[in-house]
Short mmCIF file of C-alpha atoms in Angstrom, two decimals:
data_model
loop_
_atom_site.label_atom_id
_atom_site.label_comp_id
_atom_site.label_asym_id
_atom_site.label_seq_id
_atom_site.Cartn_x
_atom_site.Cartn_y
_atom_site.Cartn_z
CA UNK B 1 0.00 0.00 0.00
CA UNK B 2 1.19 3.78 -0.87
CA UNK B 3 0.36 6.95 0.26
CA UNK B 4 1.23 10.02 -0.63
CA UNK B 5 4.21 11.21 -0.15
CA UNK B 6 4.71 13.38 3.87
CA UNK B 7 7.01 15.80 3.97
CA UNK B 8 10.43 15.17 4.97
CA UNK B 9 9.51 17.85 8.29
CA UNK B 10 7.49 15.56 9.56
CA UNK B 11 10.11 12.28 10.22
CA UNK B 12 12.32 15.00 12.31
CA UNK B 13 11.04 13.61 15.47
CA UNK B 14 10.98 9.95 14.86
CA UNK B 15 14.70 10.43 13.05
CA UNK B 16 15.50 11.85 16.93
CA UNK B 17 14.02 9.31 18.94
CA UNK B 18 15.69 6.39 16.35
CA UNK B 19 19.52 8.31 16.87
CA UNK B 20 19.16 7.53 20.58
CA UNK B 21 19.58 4.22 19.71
CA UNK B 22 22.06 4.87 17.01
CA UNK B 23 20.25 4.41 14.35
CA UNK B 24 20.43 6.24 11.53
CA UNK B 25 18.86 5.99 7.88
CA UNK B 26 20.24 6.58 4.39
CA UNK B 27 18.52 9.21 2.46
CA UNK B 28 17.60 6.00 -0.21
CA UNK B 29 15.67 4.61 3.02
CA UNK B 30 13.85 7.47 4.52
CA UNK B 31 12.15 7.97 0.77
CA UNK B 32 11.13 4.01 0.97
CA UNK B 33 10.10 5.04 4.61
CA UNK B 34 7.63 8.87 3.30
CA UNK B 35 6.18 6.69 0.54
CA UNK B 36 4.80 3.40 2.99
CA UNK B 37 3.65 6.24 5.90
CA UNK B 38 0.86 8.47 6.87
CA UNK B 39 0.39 11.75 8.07
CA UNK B 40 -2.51 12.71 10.14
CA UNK B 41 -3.96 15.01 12.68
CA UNK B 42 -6.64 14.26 14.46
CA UNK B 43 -9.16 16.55 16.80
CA UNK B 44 -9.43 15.57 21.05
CA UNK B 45 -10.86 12.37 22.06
CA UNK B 46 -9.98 10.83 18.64
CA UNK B 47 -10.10 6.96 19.36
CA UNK B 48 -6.79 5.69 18.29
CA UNK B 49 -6.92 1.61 19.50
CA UNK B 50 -9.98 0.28 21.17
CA UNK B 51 -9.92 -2.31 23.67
CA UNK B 52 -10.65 -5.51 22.85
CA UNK B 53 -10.34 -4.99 19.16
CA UNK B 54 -7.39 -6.00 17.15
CA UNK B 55 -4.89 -3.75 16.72
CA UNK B 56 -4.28 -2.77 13.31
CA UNK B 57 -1.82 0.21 13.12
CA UNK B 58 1.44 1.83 14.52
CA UNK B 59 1.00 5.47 15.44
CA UNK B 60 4.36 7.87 16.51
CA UNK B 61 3.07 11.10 17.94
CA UNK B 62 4.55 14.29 16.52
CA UNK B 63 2.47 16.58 18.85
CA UNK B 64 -0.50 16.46 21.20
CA UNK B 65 -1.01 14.44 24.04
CA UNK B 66 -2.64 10.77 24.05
CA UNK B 67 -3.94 8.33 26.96
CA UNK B 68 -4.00 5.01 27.29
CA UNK B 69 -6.35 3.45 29.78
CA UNK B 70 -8.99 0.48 30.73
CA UNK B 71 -12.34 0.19 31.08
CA UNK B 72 -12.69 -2.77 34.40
CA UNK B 73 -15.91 -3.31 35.82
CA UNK B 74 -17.40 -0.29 34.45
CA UNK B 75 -14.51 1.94 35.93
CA UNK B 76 -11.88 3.85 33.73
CA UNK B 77 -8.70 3.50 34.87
CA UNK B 78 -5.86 6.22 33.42
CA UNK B 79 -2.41 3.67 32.90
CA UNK B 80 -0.77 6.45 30.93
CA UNK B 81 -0.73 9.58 29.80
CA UNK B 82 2.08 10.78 26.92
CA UNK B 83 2.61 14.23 25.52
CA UNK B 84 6.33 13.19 24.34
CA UNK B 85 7.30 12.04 21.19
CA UNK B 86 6.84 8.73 20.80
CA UNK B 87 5.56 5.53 19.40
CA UNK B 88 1.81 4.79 20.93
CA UNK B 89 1.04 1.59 19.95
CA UNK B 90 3.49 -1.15 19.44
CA UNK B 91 4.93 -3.81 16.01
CA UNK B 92 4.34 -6.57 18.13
CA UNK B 93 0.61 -6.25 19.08
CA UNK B 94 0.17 -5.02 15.28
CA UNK B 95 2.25 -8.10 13.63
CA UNK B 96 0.64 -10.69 16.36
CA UNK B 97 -3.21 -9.87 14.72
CA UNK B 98 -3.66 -9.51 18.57
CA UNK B 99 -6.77 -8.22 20.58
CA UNK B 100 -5.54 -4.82 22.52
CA UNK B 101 -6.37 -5.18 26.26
CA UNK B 102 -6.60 -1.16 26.52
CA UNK B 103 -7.66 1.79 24.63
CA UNK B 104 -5.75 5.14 23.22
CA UNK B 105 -7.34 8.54 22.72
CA UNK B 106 -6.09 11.68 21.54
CA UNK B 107 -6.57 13.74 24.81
CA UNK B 108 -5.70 17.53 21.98
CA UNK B 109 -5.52 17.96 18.83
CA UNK B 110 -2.83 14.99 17.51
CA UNK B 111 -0.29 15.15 14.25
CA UNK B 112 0.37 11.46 14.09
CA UNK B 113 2.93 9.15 11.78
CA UNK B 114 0.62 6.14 11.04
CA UNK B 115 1.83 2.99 9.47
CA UNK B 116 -0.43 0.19 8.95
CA UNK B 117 0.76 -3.87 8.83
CA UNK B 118 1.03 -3.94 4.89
CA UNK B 119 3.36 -1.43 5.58
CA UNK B 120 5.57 -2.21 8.64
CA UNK B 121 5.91 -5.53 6.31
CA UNK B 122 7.37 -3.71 3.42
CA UNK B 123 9.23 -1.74 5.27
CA UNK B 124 11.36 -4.26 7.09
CA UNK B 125 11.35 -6.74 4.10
CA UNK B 126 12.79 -3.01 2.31
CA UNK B 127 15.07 -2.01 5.33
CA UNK B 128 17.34 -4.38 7.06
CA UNK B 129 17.92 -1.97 10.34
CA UNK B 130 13.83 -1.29 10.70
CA UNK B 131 14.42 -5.05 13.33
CA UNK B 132 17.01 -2.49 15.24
CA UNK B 133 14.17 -0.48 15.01
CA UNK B 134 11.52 -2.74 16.42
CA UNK B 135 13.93 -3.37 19.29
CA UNK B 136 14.56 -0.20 19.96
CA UNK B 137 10.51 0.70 20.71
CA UNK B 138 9.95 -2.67 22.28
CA UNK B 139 13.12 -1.45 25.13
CA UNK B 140 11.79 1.99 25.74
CA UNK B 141 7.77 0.15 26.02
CA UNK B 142 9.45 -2.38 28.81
CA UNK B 143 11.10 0.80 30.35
CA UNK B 144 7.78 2.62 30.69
CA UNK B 145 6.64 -0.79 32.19
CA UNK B 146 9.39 -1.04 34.34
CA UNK B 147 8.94 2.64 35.48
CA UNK B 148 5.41 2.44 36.19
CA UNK B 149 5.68 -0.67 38.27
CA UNK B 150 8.68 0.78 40.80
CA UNK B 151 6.63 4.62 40.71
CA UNK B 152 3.27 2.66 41.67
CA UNK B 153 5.26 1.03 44.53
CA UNK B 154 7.75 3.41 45.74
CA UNK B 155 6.21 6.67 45.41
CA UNK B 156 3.82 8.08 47.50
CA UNK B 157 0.94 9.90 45.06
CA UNK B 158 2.19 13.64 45.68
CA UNK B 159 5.87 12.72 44.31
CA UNK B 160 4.59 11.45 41.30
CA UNK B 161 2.37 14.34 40.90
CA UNK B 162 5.65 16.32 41.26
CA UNK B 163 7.81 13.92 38.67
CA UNK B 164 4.62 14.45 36.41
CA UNK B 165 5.44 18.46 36.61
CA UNK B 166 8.61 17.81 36.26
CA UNK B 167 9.01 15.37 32.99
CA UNK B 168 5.11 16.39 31.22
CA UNK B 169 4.45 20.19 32.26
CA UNK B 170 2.06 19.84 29.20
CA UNK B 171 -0.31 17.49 31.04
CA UNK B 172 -0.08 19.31 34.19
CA UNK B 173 -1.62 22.67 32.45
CA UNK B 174 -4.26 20.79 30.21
CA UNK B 175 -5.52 17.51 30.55
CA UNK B 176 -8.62 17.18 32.95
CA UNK B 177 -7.95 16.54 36.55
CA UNK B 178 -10.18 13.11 36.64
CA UNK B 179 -7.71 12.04 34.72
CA UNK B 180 -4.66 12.69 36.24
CA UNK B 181 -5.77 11.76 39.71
CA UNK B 182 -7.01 8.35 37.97
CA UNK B 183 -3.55 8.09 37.08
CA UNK B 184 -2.08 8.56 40.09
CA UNK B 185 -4.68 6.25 41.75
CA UNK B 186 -6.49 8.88 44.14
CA UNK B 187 -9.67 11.04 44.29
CA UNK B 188 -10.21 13.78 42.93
CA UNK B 189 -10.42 15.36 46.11
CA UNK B 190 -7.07 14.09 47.30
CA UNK B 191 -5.39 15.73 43.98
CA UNK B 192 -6.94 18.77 45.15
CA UNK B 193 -5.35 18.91 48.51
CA UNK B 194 -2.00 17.63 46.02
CA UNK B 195 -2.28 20.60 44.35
CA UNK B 196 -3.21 23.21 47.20
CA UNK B 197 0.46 21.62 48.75
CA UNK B 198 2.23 22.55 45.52
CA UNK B 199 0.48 25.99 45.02
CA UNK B 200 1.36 27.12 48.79
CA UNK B 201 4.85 26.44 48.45
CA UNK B 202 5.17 28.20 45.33
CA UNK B 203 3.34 31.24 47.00
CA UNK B 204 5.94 31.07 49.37
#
């Protein structure tokens, strides 16, 4: 499958993220790449994977800020929230034809990188380094895991209000408060008090 062709402006961030892991494409290659990928932004609460539905493309977010969550028992639980750049679904679930166990929505306006499995398939039959690739968004996903795990256990709720200030200022000022206290695992009422704490010491 081809698309039309996205301007070379647009790869900038993915080109980034892939040098941290020192890779690096030839200008032959990121042309193969433009003519097998998408560009497209999307308005707020833009469903990007739904749970329990197969997943059946790769997003990297250029701009905006996306959330993952769960629906259990009739309760929404927040898992994530990302306003970096970065890849928001995975090859594997995409390549494995299998079910997603949680949902993404665009929590802005979105520019997204889409790539579908026709093709991720052409592009690593095309590009030997695109398994470095793979690997590369497969470590940083187990990171986040990783990360998430040790916070949920180690940190009390206020410091990882404060590391979310800290690392995602974005989500701080705009995303809506039920659910960033859903991520942190609290009421809404015990953000508030959160957020009194970090306004009084500022005001000091």
């Amino acid at each position: 499958m081809r698309y039309d062709m996205v301007e070379r402006k647009h790869f900038n961030q993915v080109c980034l993220f892939a040098r941290q892991y020192g890779i690096s494409f030839t200008l032959q290659e990121l042309e193969i790449i433009r003519a097998n990928t998408q560009y497209v932004v999307l308005p707020p609460h833009s469903i990007l994977m739904e749970q329990g539905k197969l997943v059946k493309k790769l997003y990297f977010m250029n701009r905006g800020i996306a959330r993952l969550f769960r629906v259990h028992n009739g309760v929404d639980h927040t898992l994530g929230i990302e306003s970096t750049n970065y890849f928001l679904s995975t090859p594997l679930l995409l390549q494995n034809g299998q079910e997603s166990t949680c949902a993404l929505e665009s929590l802005s306006e979105i520019e997204l990188l889409v790539w579908d499995l026709p093709s991720v398939t052409i592009l690593k039959n095309s590009i030997p380094r695109m398994f470095a690739m793979e690997m590369a968004i497969m470590d940083r996903l187990l990171a986040w895991l990783q990360d998430n795990q040790v916070e949920s256990r180690c940190m009390t709720a206020e410091e990882r209000y404060y590391k979310l200030i800290a690392t995602q200022p974005k989500v701080i000022q705009s995303v809506p408060l039920k659910y960033i206290a859903s991520l942190l695992g609290i009421h809404h009422d015990s953000l508030s008090r959160i957020r009194k704490g970090v306004s009084d010491r500022g005001s000091r």
